[in-house]
Coordinates of C-alpha atoms in Angstrom, one line a residue:
Chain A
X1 CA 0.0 0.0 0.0
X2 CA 2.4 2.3 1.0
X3 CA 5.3 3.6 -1.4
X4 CA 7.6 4.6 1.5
X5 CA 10.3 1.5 1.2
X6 CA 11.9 0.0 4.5
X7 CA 14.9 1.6 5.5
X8 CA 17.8 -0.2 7.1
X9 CA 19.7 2.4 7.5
X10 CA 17.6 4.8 9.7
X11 CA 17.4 3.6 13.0
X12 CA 14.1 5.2 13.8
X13 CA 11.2 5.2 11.5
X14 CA 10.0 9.2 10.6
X15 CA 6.5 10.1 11.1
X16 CA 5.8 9.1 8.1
X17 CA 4.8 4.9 8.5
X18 CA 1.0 4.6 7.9
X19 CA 0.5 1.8 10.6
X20 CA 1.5 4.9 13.0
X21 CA -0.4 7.8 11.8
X22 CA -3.9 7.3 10.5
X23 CA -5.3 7.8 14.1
X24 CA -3.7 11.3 14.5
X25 CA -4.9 12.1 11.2
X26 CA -8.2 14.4 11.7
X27 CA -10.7 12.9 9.3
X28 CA -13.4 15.3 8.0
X29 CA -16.4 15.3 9.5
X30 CA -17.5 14.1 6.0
X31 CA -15.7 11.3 6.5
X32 CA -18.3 10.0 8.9
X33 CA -21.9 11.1 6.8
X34 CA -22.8 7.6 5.4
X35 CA -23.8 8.6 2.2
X36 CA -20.3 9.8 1.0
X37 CA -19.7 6.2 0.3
X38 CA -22.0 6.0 -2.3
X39 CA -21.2 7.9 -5.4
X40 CA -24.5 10.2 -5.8
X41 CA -26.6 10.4 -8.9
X42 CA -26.9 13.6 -9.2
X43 CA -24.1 15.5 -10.6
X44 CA -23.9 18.4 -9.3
X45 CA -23.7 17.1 -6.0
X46 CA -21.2 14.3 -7.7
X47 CA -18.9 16.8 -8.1
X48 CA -19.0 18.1 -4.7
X49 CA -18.0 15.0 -3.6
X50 CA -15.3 14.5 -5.4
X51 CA -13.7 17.4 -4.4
X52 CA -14.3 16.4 -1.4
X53 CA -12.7 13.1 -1.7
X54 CA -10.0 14.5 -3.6
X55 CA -9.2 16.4 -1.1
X56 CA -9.8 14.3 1.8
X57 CA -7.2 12.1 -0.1
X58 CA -4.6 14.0 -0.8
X59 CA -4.9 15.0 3.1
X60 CA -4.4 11.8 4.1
X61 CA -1.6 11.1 1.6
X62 CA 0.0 14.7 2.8
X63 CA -0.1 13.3 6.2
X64 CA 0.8 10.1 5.8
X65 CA 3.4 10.8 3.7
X66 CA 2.1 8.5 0.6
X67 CA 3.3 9.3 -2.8
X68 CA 1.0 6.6 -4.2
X69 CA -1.9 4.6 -3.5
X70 CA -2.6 1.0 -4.4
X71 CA -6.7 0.8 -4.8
X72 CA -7.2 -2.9 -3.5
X73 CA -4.9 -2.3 -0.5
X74 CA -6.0 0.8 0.5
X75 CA -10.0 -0.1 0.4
X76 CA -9.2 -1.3 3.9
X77 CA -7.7 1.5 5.2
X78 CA -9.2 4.3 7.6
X79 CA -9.2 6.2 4.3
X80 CA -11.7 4.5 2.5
X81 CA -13.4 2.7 5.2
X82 CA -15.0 3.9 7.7
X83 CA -16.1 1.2 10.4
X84 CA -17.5 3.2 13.1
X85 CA -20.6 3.7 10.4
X86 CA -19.3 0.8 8.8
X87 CA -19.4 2.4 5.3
X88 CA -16.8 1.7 3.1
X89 CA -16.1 3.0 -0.2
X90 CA -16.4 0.2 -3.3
X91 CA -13.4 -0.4 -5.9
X92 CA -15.3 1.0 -8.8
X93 CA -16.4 4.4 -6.6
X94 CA -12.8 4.9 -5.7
X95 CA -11.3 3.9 -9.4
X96 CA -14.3 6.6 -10.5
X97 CA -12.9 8.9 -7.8
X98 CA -9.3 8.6 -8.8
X99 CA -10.4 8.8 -12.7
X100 CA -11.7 11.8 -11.4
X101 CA -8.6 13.1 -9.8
X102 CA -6.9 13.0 -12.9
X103 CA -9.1 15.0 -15.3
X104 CA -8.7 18.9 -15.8
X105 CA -11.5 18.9 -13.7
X106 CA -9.8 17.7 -10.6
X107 CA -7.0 19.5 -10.8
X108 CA -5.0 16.9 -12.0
X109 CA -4.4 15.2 -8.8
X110 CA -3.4 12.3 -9.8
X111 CA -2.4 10.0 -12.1
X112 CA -2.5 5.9 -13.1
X113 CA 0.6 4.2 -12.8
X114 CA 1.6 2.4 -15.7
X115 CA -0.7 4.7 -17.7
X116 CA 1.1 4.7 -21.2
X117 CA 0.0 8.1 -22.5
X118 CA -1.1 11.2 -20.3
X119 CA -3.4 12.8 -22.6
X120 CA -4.6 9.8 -24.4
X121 CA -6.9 6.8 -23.5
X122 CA -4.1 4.9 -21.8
X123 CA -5.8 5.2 -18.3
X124 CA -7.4 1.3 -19.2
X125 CA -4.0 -0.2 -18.0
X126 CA -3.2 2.0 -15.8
X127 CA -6.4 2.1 -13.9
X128 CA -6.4 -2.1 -14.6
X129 CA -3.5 -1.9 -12.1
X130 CA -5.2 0.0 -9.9
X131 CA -2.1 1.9 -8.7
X132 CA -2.0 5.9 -9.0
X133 CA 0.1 8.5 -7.9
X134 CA -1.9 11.1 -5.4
X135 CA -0.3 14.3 -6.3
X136 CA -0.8 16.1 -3.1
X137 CA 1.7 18.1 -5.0
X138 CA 1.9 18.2 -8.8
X139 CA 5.1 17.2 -10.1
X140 CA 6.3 20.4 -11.4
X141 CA 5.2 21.6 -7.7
X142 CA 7.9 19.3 -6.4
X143 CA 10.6 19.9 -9.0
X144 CA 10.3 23.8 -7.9
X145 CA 10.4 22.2 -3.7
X146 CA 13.3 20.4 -5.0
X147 CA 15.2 23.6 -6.5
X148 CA 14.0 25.5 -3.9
X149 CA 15.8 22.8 -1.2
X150 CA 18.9 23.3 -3.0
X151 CA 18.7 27.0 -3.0
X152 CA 18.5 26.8 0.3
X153 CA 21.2 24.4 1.5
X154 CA 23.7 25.7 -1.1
X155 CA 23.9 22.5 -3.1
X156 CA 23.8 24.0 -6.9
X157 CA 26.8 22.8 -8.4
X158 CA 26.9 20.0 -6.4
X159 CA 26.1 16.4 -7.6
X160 CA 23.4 14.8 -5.5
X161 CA 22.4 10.9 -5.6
X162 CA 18.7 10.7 -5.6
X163 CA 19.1 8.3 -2.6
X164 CA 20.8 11.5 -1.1
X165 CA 17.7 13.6 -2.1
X166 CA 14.9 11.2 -0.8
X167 CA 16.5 9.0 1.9
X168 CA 19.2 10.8 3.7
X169 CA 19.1 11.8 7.3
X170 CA 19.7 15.9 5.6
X171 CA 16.6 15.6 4.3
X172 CA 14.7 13.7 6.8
X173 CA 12.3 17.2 7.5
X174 CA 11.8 17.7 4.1
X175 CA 8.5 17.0 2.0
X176 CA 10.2 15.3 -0.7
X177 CA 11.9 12.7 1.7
X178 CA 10.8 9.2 0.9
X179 CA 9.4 9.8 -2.1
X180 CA 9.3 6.9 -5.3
X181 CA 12.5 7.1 -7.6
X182 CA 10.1 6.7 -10.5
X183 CA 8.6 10.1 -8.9
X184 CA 11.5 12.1 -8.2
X185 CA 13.0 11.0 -11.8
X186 CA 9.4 12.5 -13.1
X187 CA 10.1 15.4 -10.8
X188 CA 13.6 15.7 -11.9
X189 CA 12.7 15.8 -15.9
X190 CA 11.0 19.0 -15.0
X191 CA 13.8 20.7 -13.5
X192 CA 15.8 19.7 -16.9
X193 CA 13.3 21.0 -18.7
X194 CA 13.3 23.4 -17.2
X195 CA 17.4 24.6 -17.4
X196 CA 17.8 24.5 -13.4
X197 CA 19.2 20.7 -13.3
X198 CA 21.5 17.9 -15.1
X199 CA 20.8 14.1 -14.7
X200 CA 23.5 11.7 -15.6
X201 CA 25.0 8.3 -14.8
X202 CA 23.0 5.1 -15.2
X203 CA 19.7 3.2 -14.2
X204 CA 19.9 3.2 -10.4
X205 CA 23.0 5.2 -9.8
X206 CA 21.7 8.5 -11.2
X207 CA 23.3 11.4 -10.0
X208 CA 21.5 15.2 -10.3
X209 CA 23.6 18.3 -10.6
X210 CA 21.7 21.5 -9.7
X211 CA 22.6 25.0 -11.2
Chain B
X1 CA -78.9 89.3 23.7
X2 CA -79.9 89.3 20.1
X3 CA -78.9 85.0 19.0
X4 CA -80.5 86.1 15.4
X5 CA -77.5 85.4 13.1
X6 CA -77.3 88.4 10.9
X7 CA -77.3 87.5 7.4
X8 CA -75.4 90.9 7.0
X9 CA -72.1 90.9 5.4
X10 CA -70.2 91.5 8.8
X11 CA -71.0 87.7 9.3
X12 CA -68.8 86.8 7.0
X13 CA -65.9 88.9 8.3
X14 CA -66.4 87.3 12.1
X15 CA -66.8 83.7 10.2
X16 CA -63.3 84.3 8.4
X17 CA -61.7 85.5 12.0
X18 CA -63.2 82.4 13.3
X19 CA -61.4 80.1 11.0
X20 CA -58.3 82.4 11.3
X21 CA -58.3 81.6 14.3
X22 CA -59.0 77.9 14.4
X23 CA -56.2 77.4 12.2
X24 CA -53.9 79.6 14.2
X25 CA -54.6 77.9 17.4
X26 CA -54.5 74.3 15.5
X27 CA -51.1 75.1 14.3
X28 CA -49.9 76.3 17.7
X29 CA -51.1 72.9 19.0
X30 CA -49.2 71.4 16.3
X31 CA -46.3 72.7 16.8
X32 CA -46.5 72.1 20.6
X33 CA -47.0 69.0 20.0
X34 CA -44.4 68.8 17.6
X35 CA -41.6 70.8 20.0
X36 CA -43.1 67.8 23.2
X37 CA -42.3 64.9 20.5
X38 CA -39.1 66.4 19.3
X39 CA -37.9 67.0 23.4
X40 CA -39.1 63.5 24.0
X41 CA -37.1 61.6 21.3
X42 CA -34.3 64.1 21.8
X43 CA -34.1 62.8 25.2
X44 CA -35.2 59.0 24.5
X45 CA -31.8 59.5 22.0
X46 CA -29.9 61.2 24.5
X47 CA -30.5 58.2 27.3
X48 CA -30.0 55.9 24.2
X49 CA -26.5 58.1 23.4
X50 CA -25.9 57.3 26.4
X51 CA -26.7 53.5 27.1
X52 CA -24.8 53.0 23.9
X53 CA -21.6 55.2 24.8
X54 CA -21.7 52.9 28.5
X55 CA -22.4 50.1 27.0
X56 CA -20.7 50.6 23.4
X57 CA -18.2 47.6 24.5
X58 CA -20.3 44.5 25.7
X59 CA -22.3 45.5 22.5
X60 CA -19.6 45.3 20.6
X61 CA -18.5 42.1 22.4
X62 CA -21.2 40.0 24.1
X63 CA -23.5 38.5 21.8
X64 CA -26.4 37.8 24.1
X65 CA -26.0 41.5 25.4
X66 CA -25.6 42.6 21.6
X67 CA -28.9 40.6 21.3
X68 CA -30.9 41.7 24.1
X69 CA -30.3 45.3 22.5
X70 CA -31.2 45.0 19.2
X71 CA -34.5 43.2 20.5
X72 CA -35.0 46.4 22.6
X73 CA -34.1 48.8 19.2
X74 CA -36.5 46.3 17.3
X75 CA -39.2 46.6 19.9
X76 CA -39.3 50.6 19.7
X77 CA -39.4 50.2 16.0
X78 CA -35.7 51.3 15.4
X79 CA -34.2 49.1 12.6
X80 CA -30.7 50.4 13.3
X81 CA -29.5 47.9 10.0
X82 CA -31.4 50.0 8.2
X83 CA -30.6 53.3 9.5
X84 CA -27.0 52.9 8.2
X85 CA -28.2 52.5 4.8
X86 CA -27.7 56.3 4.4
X87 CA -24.4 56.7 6.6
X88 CA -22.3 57.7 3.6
X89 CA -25.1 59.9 2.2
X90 CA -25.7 62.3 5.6
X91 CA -22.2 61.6 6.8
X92 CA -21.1 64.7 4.7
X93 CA -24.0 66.7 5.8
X94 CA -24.8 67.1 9.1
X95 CA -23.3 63.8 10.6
X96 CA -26.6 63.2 11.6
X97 CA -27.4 60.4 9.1
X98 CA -27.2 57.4 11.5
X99 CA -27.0 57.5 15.1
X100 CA -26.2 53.8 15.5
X101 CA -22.6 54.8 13.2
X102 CA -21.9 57.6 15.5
X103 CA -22.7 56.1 18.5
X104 CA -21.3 53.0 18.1
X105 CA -18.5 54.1 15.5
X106 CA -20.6 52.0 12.8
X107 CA -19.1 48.9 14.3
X108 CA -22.4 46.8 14.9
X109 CA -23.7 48.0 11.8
X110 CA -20.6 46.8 10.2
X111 CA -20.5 43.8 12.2
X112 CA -23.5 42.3 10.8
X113 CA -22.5 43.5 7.4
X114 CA -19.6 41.6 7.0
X115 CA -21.3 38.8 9.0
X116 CA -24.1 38.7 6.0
X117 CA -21.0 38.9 3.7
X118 CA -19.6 36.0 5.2
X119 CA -23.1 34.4 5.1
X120 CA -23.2 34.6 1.3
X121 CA -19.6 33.4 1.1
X122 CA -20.4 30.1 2.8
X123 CA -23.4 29.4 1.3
X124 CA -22.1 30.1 -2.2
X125 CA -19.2 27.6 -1.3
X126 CA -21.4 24.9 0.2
X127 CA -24.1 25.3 -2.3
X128 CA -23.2 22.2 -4.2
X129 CA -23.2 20.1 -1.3
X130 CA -26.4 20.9 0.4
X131 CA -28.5 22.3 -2.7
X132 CA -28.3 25.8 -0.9
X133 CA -29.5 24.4 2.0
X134 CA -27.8 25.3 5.2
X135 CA -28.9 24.9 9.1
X136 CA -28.1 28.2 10.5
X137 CA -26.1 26.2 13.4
X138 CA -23.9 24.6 11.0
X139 CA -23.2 27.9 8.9
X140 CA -22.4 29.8 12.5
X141 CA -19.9 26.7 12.8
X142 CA -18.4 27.0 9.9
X143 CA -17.9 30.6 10.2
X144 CA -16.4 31.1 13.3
X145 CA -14.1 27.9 12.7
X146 CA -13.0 28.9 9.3
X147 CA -13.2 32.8 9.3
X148 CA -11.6 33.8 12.7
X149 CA -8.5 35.2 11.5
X150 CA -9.8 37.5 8.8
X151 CA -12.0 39.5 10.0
X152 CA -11.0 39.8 13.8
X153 CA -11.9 38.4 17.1
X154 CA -15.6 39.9 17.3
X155 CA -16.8 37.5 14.1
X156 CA -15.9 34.8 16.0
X157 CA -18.6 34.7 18.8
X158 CA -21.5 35.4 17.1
X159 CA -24.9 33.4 18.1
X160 CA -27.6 32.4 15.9
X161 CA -29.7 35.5 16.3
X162 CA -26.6 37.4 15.0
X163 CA -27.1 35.2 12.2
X164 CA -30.4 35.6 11.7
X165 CA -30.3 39.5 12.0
X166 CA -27.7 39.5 9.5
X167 CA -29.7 37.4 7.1
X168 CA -32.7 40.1 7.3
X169 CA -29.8 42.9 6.6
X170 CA -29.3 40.8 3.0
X171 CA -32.9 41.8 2.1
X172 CA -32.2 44.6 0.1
X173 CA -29.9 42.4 -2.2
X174 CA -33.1 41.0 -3.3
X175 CA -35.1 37.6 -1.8
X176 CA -32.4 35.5 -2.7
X177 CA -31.4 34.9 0.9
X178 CA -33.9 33.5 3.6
X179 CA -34.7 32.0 7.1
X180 CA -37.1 29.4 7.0
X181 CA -38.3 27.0 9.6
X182 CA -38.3 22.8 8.9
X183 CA -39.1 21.1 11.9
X184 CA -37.2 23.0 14.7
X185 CA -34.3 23.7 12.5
X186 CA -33.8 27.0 10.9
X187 CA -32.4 26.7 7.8
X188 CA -31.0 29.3 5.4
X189 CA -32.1 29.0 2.0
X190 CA -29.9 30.9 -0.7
X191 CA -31.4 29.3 -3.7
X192 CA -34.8 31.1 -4.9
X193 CA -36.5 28.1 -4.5
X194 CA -40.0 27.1 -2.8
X195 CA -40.4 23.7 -1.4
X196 CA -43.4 22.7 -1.3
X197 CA -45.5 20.7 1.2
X198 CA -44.5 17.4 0.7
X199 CA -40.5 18.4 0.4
X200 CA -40.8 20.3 3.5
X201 CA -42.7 17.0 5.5
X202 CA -39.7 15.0 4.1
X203 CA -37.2 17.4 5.0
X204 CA -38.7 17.9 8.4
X205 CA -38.6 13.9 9.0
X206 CA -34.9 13.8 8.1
X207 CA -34.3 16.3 10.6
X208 CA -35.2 13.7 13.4
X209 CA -32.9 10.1 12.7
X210 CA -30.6 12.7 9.9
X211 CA -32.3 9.9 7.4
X212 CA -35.2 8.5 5.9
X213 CA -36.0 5.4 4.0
X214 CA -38.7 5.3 1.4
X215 CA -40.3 2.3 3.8
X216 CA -40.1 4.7 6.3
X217 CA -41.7 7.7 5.1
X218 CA -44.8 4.7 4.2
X219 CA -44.9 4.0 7.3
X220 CA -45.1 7.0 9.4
X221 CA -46.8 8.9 6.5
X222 CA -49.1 6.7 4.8
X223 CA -48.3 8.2 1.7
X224 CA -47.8 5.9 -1.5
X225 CA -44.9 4.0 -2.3
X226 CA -44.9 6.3 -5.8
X227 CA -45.3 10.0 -4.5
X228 CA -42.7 9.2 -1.7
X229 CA -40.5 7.9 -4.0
X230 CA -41.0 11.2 -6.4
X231 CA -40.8 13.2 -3.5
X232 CA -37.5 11.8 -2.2
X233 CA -36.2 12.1 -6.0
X234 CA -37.0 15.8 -6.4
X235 CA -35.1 16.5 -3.1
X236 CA -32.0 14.5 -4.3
X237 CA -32.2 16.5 -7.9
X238 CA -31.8 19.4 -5.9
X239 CA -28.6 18.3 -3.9
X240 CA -30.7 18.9 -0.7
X241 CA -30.4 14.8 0.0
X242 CA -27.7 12.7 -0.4
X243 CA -28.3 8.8 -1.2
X244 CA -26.7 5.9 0.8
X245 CA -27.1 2.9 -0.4
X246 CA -25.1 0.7 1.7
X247 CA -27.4 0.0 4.4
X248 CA -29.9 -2.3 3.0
X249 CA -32.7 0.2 1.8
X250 CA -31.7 3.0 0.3
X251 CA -31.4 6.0 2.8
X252 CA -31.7 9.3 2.3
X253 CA -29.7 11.7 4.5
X254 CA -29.9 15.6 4.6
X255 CA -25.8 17.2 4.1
X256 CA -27.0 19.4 7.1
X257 CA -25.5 16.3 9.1
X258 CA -22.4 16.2 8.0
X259 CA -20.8 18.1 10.7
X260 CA -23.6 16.9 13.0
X261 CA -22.1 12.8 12.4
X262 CA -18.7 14.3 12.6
X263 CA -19.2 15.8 15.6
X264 CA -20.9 13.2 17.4
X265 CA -18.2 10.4 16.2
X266 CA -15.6 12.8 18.0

């Protein structure tokens, strides 16, 4: 379910493991009106609930420091269940939800892994898979978090291993720490893109130069 | 004495100095009248200038003081909303325009405009969710949680005859924005839309449970299994219910519960 791989290295698990968190998080009190489990017919109230379970999940991910979300798995979880009202949230709602997510419409909050095309109609194997990212920020939003970071520390010029970047103890307090490789590579395109970064070296010992 | 009324013309001199003076003496009256009024509201203000000035503060800052006044300006027929609709006009004048602005530096005026602006806000932003629908106990909720810091500390207590006062300020805007009463709920509606009889029975049984059923509403109603069924689906095309249908029979549940279930799950 979670993204966040096990860590040998750190000797004391951030505040980011899911099994520790969900009961701090604050759920809504939506969270607990019964009918928000059931997608509603009419659409104009549709749509208000799926902002409001876009942002309810995005939240959660925020605060549980989850980069993706694994539809199955997560079914089960406080976030889609609720069992005090016991309500929970069916695999076709939440795929709708998620499809959702990733229009214009919602902001583009997320995306299918495994999707083959963004624009196109390759959401079938993506959403098959059931797997998406929850942008609780947008990609570009953490390529700028990332340039900012560097800014900030004085790094430009410096090479950086993207384990340095999302699994050192230096950036333990940072947003970005923890996050997928396949993530921060998207994340990192965008800084190319952009002029502000250099990515070199090979699959899995990719190295980032700032400047 | 001679009581033979001469036909003469000298009658119709006297008759003219009679009416002469009638109307001098009615307009004396008048004006005494007048000058007793105008010395009794100029003291009735005065005490009032006064009250206010003392009691400006706790106006200003305890709601069920601030309400117990404007029930006593309401009950001697002094809309003091509306008598700060010409503030900016008179302001330049004589200063006299509004004596609620210059006694209470146009702060409670103010505070109930920016209330009913905050009033619109919310129920603009919730209007998808609950159809335009609001309990006035969840909007105060929502306000004081979520508006705090922007306008200042005195938004932040308000009670729900603040509420309702500011509502009634929104009138000249138009009849867009109302108070009406389901079951012992108020409710704020800001769509221009009448419910009728049967929406409002349905409404006023969700209030009770937060839900209804169709099987219910049978029941307790004795309506038909059709016009409760219609009934229930007008309400739902109008975002003012949302459907559950987890729980067996479909239930029916008003969004004005959605902080209520929140809050009593803690």
């Amino acid at each position: 379910m979670t993204s966040v791989s096990p860590l040998p290295g750190t000797p004391q698990p951030p505040s980011s493991t899911p099994a520790i968190n969900p009961s701090t998080f604050q759920f809504p009190p939506i969270h607990a009106f019964p009918p928000f489990y059931t997608l509603q017919p009419n659409p104009t109230t549709r749509s208000s609930q799926l902002s409001s379970w876009s942002s309810l999940i995005q939240a959660y991910c925020r605060h549980n420091h989850l980069f993706s979300l694994t539809l199955a798995d997560a079914l089960s979880t406080p976030l889609f269940s609720n069992t005090t009202i016991s309500r929970k949230l069916s695999l076709r709602d939440a795929k709708a939800i998620v499809q959702w997510m990733t229009t214009a419409e919602g902001g583009s909050r997320a995306e299918w892994i495994g999707a083959s095309g963004k624009g196109g109609k390759g959401g079938t194997d993506g959403e098959g898979s059931g797997r998406c990212w929850v942008y609780w920020r947008r990609p570009e939003e953490w390529a700028g978090a990332l340039e900012e970071w560097v800014e900030r520390t004085g790094q430009k010029g410096t090479v950086l291993t993207l384990y340095e970047i999302v699994e050192s103890d230096a950036t333990r307090r940072e947003e970005f720490w923890g996050m997928d490789a396949e993530l921060l590579t998207k994340s990192l395109q965008i800084c190319v893109k952009r002029g502000k970064a250099q990515v070199f070296g090979g699959e899995g010992s990719e190295g980032v130069k700032f400047f | 004495m001679d009581r033979r009324r001469t036909p003469g013309l000298s009658s119709l001199t006297t008759r003219g100095l009679q009416n002469h003076h009638y109307t001098a003496h009615g307009t004396v009256l008048r004006t005494r009248n007048a000058e007793t009024l105008q010395t009794q509201l100029s003291v009735f203000q005065s005490l009032l200038h006064n009250f206010a000035l003392t009691h400006a503060k706790d106006i200003r800052a305890n709601p069920a003081f601030r309400a117990e006044f404007a029930r006593m300006c309401s009950a001697l027929n002094i809309d003091f909303l509306a008598s700060s609709y010409h503030k900016d006009g008179k302001d330049t004048k004589a200063g006299d325009g509004s004596i609620w602005a210059q006694l209470l530096g146009g702060s409670v005026n103010d505070f109930y405009f920016n209330l009913g602006v905050l009033i619109v806000e919310e129920c603009r932003a919730t209007r998808t969710e609950n159809g335009g629908l609001i309990s006035v106990s969840d909007l105060r909720t929502r306000i004081s949680r979520g508006r705090a810091g922007t306008i200042g500390s005195s938004i932040s207590n308000i009670t729900d005859d603040d509420i309702k006062r500011a509502v009634e300020s929104l009138s000249p805007l138009g009849s867009c924005f109302s108070i009406m009463k389901i079951g012992h709920r108020s409710l704020i509606r800001s769509v221009p839309k009448e419910l009728n009889i049967d929406q409002s029975t349905v409404l006023e049984a969700i209030q009770l449970l937060g839900y209804v059923t169709v099987s219910m509403l049978q029941l307790n109603l004795g309506w038909e299994r059709p016009r409760t069924i219609a009934v229930v689906e007008d309400l739902m095309a109008d975002s003012l219910v949302w459907v559950d249908t987890q729980a067996g029979e479909n239930e029916y549940w008003s969004p004005a519960f959605i902080s209520a279930v929140g809050a009593g799950m803690g």
